[in-house]
Short mmCIF file of C-alpha atoms in Angstrom, two decimals:
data_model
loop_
_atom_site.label_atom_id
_atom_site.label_comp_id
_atom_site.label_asym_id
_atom_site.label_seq_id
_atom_site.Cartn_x
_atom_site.Cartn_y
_atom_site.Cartn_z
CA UNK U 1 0.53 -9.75 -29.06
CA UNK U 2 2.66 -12.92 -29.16
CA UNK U 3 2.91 -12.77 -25.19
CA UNK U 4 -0.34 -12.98 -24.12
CA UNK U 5 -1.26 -15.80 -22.08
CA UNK U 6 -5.16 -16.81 -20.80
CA UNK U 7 -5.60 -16.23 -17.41
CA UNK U 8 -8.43 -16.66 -14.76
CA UNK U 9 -10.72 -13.98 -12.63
CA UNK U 10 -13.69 -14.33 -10.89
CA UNK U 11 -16.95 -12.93 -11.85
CA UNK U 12 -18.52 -11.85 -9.10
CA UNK U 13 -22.33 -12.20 -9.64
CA UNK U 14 -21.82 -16.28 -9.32
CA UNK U 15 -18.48 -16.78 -8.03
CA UNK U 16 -17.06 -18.73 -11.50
CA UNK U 17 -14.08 -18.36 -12.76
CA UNK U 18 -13.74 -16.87 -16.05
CA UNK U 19 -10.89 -16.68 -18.88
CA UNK U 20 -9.31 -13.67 -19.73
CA UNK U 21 -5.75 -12.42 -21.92
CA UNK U 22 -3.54 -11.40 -19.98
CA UNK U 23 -1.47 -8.90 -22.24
CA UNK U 24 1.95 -8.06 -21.83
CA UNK U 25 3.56 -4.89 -24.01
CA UNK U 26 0.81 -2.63 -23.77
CA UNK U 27 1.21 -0.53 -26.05
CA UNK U 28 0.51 3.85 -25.56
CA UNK U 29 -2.20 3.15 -27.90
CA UNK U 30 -3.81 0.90 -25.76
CA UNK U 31 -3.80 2.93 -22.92
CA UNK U 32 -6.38 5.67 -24.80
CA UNK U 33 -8.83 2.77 -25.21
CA UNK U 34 -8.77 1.79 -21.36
CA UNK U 35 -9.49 5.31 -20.65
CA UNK U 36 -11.88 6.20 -23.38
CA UNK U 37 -13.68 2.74 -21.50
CA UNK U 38 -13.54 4.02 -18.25
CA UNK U 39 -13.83 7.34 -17.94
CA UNK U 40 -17.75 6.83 -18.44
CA UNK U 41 -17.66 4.48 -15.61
CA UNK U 42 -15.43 7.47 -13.20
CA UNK U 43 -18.09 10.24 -13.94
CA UNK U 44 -21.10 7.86 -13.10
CA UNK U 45 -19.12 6.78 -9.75
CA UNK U 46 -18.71 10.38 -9.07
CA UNK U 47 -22.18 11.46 -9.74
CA UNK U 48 -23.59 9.26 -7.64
CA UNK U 49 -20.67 9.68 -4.66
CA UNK U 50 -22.03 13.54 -4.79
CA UNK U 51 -26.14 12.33 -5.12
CA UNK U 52 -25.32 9.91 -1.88
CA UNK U 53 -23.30 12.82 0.18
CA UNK U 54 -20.58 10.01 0.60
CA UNK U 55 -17.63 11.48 2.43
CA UNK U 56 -14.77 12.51 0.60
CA UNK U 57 -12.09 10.65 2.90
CA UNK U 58 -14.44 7.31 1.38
CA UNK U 59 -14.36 8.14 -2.18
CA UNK U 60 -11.84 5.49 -4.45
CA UNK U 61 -8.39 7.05 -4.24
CA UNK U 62 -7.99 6.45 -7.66
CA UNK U 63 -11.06 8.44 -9.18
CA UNK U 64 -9.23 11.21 -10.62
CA UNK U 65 -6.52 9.18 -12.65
CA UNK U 66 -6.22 8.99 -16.11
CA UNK U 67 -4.73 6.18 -18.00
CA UNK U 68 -4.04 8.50 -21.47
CA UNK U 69 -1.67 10.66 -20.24
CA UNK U 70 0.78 7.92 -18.76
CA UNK U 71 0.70 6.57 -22.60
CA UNK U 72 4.22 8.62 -23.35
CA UNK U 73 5.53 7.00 -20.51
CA UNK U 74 5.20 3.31 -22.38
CA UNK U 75 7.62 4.75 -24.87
CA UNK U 76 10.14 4.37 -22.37
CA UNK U 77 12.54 1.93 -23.07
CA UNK U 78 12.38 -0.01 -19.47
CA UNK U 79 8.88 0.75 -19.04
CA UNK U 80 6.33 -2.31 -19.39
CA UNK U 81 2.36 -2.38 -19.93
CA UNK U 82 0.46 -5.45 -18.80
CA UNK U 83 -3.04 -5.92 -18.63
CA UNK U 84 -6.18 -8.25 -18.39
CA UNK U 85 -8.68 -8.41 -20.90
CA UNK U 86 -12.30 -9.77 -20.44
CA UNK U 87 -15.60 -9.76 -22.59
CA UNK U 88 -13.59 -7.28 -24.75
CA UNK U 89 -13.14 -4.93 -22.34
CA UNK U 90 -9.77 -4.03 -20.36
CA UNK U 91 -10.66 -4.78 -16.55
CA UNK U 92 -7.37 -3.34 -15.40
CA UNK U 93 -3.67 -2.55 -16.43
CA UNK U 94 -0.60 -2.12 -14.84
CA UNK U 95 2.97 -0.54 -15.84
CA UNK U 96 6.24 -0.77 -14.55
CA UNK U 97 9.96 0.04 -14.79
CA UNK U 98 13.09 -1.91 -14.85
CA UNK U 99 15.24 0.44 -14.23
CA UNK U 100 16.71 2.62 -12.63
CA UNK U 101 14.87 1.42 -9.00
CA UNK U 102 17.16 0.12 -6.72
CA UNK U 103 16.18 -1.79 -3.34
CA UNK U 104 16.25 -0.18 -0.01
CA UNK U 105 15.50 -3.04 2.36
CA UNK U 106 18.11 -4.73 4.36
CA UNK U 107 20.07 -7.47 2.63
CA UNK U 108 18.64 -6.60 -0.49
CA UNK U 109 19.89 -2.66 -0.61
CA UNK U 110 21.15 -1.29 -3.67
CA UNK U 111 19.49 -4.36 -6.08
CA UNK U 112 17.86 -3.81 -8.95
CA UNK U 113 14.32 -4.29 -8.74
CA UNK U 114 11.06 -4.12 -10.41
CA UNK U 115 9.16 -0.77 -9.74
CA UNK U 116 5.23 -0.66 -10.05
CA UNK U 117 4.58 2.45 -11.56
CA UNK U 118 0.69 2.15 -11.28
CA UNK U 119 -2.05 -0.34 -10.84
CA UNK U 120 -5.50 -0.10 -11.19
CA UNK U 121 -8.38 -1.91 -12.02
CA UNK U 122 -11.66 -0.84 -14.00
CA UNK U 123 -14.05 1.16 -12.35
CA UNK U 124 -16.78 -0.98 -13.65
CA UNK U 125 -14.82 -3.84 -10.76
CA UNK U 126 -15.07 -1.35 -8.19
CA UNK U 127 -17.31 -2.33 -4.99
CA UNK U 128 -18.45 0.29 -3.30
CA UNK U 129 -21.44 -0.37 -0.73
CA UNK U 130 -22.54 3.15 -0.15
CA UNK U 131 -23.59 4.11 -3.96
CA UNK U 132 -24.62 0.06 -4.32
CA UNK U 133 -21.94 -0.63 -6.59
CA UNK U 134 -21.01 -4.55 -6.32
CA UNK U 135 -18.21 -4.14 -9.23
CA UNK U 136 -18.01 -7.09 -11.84
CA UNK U 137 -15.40 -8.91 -11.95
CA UNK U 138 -12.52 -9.90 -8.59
CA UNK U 139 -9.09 -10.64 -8.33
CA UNK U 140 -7.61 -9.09 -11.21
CA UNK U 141 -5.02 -6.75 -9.28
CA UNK U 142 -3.70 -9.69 -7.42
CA UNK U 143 -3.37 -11.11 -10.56
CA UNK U 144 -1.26 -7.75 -12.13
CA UNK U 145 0.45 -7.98 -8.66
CA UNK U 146 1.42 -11.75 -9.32
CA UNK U 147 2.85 -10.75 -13.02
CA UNK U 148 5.07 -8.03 -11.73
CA UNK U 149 7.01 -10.83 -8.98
CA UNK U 150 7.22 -13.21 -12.24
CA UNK U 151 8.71 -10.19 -14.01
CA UNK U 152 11.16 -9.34 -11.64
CA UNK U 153 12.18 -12.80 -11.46
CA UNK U 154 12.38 -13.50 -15.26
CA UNK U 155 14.37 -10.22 -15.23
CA UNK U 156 16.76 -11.40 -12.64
CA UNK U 157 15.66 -9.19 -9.68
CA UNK U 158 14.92 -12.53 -7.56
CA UNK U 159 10.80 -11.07 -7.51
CA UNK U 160 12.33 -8.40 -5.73
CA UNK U 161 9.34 -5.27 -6.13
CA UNK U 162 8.73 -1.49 -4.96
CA UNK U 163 5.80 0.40 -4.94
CA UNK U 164 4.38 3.41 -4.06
CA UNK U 165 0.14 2.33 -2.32
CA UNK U 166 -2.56 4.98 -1.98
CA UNK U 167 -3.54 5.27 1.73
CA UNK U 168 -6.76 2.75 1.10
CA UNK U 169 -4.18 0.17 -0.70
CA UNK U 170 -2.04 -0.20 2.02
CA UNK U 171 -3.69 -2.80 4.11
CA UNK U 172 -3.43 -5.05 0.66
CA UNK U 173 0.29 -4.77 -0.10
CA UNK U 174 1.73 -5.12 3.62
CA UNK U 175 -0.88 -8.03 4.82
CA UNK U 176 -1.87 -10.05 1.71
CA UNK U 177 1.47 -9.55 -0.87
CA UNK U 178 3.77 -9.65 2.61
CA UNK U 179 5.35 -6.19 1.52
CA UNK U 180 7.17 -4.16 4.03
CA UNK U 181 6.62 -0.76 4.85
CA UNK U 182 9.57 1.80 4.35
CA UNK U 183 7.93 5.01 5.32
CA UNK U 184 6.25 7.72 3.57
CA UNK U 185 7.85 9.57 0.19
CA UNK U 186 8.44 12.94 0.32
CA UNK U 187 9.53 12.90 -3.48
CA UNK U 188 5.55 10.67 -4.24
CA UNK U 189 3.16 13.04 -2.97
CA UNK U 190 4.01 11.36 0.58
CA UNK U 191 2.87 8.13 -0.22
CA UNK U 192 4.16 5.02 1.62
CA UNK U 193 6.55 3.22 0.43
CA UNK U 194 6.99 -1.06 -0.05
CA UNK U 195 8.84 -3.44 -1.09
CA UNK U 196 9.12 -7.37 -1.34
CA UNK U 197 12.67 -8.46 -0.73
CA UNK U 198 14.14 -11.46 -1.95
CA UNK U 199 13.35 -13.45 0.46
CA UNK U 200 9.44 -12.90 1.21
CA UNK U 201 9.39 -13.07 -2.60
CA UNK U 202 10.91 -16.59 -2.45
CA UNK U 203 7.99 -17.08 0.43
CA UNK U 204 5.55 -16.48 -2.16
CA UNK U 205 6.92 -18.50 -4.79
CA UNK U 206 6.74 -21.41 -2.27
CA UNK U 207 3.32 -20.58 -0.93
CA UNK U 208 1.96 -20.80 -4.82
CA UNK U 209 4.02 -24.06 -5.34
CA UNK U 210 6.32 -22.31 -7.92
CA UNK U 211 9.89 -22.95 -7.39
CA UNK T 1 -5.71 -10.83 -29.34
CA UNK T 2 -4.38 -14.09 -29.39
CA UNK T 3 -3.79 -16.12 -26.82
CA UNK T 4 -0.48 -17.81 -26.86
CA UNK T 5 2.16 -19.09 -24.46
CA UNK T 6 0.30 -20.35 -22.29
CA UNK T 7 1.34 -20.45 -18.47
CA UNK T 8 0.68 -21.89 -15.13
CA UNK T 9 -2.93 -20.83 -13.96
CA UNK T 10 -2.75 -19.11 -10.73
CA UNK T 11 -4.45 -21.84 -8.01
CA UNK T 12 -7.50 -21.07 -7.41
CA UNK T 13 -7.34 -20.85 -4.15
CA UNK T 14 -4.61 -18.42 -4.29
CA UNK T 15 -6.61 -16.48 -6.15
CA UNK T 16 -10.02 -16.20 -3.95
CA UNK T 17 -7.59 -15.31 -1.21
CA UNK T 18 -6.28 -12.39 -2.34
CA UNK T 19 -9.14 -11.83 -4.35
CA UNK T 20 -10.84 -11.11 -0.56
CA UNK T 21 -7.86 -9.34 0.90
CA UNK T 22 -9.05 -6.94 -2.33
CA UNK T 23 -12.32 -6.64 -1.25
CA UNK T 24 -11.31 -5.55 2.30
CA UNK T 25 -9.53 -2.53 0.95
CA UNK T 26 -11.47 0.11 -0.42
CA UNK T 27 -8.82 -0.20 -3.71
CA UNK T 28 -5.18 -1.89 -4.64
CA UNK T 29 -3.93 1.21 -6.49
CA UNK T 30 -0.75 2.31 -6.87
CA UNK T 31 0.83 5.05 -8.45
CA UNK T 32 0.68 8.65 -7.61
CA UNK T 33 -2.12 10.49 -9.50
CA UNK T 34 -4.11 11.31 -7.30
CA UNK T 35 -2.67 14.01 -5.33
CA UNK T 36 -5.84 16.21 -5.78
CA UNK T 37 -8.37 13.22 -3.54
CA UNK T 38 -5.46 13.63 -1.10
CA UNK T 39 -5.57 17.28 -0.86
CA UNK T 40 -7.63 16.89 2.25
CA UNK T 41 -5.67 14.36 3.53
CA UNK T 42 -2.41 15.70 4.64
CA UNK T 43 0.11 13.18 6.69
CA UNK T 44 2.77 13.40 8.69
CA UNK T 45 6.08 13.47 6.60
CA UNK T 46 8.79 10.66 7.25
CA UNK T 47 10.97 13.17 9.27
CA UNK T 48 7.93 14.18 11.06
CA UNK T 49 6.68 10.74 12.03
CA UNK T 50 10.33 10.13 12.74
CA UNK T 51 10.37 12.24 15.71
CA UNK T 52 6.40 12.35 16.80
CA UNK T 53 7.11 8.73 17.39
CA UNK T 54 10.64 9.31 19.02
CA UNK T 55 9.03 11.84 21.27
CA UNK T 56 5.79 9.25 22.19
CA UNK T 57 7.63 6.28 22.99
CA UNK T 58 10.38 7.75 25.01
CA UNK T 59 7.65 9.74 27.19
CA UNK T 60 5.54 6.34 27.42
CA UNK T 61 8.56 4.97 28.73
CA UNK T 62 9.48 8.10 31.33
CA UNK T 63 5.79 7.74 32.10
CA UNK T 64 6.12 4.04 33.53
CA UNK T 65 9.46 5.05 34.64
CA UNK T 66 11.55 2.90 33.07
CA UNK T 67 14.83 3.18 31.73
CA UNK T 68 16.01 2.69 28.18
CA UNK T 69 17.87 -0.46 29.39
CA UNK T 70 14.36 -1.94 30.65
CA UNK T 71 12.06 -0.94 27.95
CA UNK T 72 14.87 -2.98 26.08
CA UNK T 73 14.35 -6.02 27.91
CA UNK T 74 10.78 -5.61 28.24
CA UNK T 75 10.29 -5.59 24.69
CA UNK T 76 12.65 -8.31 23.72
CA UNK T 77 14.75 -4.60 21.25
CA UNK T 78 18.25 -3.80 21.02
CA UNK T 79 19.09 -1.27 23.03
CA UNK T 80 20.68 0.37 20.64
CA UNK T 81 17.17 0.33 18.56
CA UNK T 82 15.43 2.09 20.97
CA UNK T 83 17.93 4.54 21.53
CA UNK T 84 17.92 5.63 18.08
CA UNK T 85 14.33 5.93 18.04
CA UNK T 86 14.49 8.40 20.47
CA UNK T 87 17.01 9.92 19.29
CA UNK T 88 15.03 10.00 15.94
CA UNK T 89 17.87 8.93 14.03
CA UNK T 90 16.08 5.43 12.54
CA UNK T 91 14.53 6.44 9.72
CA UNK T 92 11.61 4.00 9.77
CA UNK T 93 11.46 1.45 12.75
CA UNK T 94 10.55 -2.38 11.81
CA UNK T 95 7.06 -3.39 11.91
CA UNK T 96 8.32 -5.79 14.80
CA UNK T 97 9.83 -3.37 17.11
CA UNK T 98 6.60 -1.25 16.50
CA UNK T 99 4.47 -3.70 17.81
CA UNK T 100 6.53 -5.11 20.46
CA UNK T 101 6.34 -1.38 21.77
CA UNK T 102 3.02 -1.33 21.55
CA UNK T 103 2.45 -3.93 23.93
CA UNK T 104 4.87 -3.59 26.52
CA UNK T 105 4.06 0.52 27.08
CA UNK T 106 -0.05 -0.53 26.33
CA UNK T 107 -0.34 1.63 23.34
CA UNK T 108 -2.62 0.61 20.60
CA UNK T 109 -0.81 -0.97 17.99
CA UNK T 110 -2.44 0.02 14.67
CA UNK T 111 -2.37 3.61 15.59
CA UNK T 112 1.07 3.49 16.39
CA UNK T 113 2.19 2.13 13.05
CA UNK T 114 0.63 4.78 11.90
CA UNK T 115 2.27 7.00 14.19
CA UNK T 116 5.78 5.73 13.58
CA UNK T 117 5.04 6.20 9.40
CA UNK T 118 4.06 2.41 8.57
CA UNK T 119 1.04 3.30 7.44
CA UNK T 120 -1.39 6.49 6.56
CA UNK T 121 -2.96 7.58 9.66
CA UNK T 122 -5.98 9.09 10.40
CA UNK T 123 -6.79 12.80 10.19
CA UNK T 124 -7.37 12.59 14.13
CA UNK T 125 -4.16 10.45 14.94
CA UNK T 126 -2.84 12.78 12.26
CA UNK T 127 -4.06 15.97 13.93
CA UNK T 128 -2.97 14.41 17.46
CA UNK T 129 1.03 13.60 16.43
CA UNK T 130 1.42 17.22 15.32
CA UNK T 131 -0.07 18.91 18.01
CA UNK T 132 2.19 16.67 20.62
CA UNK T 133 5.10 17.36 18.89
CA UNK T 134 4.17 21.07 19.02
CA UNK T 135 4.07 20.71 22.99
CA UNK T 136 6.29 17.83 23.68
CA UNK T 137 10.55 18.73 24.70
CA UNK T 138 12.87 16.13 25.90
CA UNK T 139 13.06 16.27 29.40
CA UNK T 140 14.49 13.89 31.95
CA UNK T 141 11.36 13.68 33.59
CA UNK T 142 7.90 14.35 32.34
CA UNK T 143 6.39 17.52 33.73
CA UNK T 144 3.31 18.15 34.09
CA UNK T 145 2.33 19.93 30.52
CA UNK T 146 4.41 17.06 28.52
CA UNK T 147 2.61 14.53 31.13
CA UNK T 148 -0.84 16.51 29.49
CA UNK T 149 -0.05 16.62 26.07
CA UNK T 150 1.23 13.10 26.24
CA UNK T 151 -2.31 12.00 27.96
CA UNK T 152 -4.22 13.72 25.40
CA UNK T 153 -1.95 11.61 22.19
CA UNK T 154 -2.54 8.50 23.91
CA UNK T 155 -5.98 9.42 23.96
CA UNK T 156 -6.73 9.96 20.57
CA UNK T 157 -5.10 6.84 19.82
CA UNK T 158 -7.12 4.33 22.09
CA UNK T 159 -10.69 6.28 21.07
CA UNK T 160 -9.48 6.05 17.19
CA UNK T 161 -8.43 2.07 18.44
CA UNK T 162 -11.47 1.25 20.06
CA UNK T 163 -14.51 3.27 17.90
CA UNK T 164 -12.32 5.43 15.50
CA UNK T 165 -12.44 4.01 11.32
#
């Protein structure tokens, strides 16, 4: 894993920063062993959603995913795997595509661009007031967020990104990654649609003092 | 695993920043596996939202009695903009021009980017859009049952704006 690189999230009990690996070229094999670790985590959260009667429309959008069967997907040849390591455990992963996305947004139309397949972070990171979970560790999406704009850069996409966000991950891309909403997918279960363009990605560059 | 290469730690700052804007969502996922949690969820679809908000903002405009020209000027849009909207032939309107409408014909802005298919709405807004644009036909001037159904879409979207989720 020659790419790795240490990287910093926040454990949430004190507020310190802690190192993690950040690993690029996840590999399928890697992606049994996230969900072998998490899957415990998913059937405790959903035990106790169903013991606490909390309403359906408030349960994490993500519950019912499962990491192992994207793993044929990393075989793909412009597919990518990145994820953040902590304490030996994998506290969320990410995978993309290079190709064959193409931008839809004004200036930028018909330019290659990064595509994030999926994001998620461990369930074990989770907050969720009404079953008293306070999740472990903070930040590390942003983080896999971050790592897909520095992709699309290093691959020559300008940062340029597309997405697909579950209803309750909305709010996060358009107001806090300055995505812009292109409507809801017919052809992705009707989800809604964003992308950064160019030009907010050069914003964001600027905002984190990387030219 | 190694740890090698290594690169520019994200500021700190950064980081506790979006780290919150995390916490204020319920989750940062992305991807489309879980189709069977949305089940109960149902949204409009982009043509749908397309012409529910078509439909709304030209009757909020007939309903203050204003032309397309004015509404133009009011809210600082291209004519041209709002025409297609009502027409229904933009497929997704800017977040700009969304709120700018919002303000000048007093609707509540969050619901109507959700109504114009800038964001997931609410089962209510949700329930709302559909039945308008079940009773809603373009008209030059709003009778009384489009003047009703409109009233009871506006509604919903001020009681989901001021107590709704």
């Amino acid at each position: 894993m020659s790419n790795d690189s240490i990287v910093q999230i926040i454990r949430r009990s004190d507020g310190s920063f802690v190192d993690a690996n950040l690993v690029r070229g996840v590999k399928p094999q890697d992606l049994l062993i996230v969900e072998r670790e998490w899957i415990a985590d998913r059937t405790d959260i959903l035990h106790e959603l169903l013991d606490k009667g909390v309403a359906r429309e408030n349960w994490p959008q993500s519950l019912h995913w499962n990491w192992q069967r994207k793993a044929p997907e990393l075989t793909l040849l412009a597919a990518c795997g990145l994820g953040v390591v902590c304490e030996r455990q994998w506290q969320g992963v990410m995978m993309t595509k290079s190709a064959p996305y193409v931008a839809r947004l004004g200036a930028d139309r018909g330019q290659p661009l990064i595509y994030i397949d999926y994001i998620e972070t461990a369930p074990r990171n989770w907050p969720i007031p009404e079953i008293g979970c306070k999740g472990v560790f903070r930040g590390i999406g942003s983080l896999l967020f971050w790592e897909a704009v520095r992709q699309s850069r290093e691959e020559g996409f300008h940062g340029r990104i597309g997405l697909h966000a579950l209803p309750q991950a909305e709010v996060f891309y358009q107001q806090a990654c300055q995505m812009t909403p292109l409507g809801h997918d017919a052809a992705k279960q009707n989800l809604l649609y964003f992308e950064l363009s160019r030009q907010q990605a050069e914003r964001l560059f600027q905002a984190r003092g990387e030219q | 695993m190694t740890a090698k290469n290594n690169r520019q730690q994200p500021d700190r700052d950064w980081l506790l920043k979006m780290a919150d804007a995390e916490d204020a969502c319920r989750s940062i996922s992305v991807g489309g596996m879980a189709v069977d949690i949305l089940g109960a969820q149902a949204t409009l679809t982009a043509g749908e939202s397309q012409r529910v908000f078509g439909r709304l903002i030209e009757y909020a405009r007939r309903a203050k009695g204003w032309s397309v020209e004015q509404l133009a000027k009011q809210a600082d849009i291209e004519i041209g903009e709002i025409v297609d909207i009502e027409r229904h032939e933009q497929a997704v309107p800017q977040p700009r021009t969304v709120y700018q409408l919002a303000n000048v014909l007093g609707l509540p802005p969050r619901r109507l980017v959700e109504v114009a298919g800038l964001a997931t709405p609410h089962r209510e807004v949700n329930v709302a859009a559909l039945r308008f644009a079940a009773r809603s036909e373009p008209t030059a001037r709003l009778t009384p049952a489009e003047r009703e159904a409109f009233e009871e879409f506006v509604k919903v979207l001020v009681h989901m704006s001021d107590g709704g989720p």
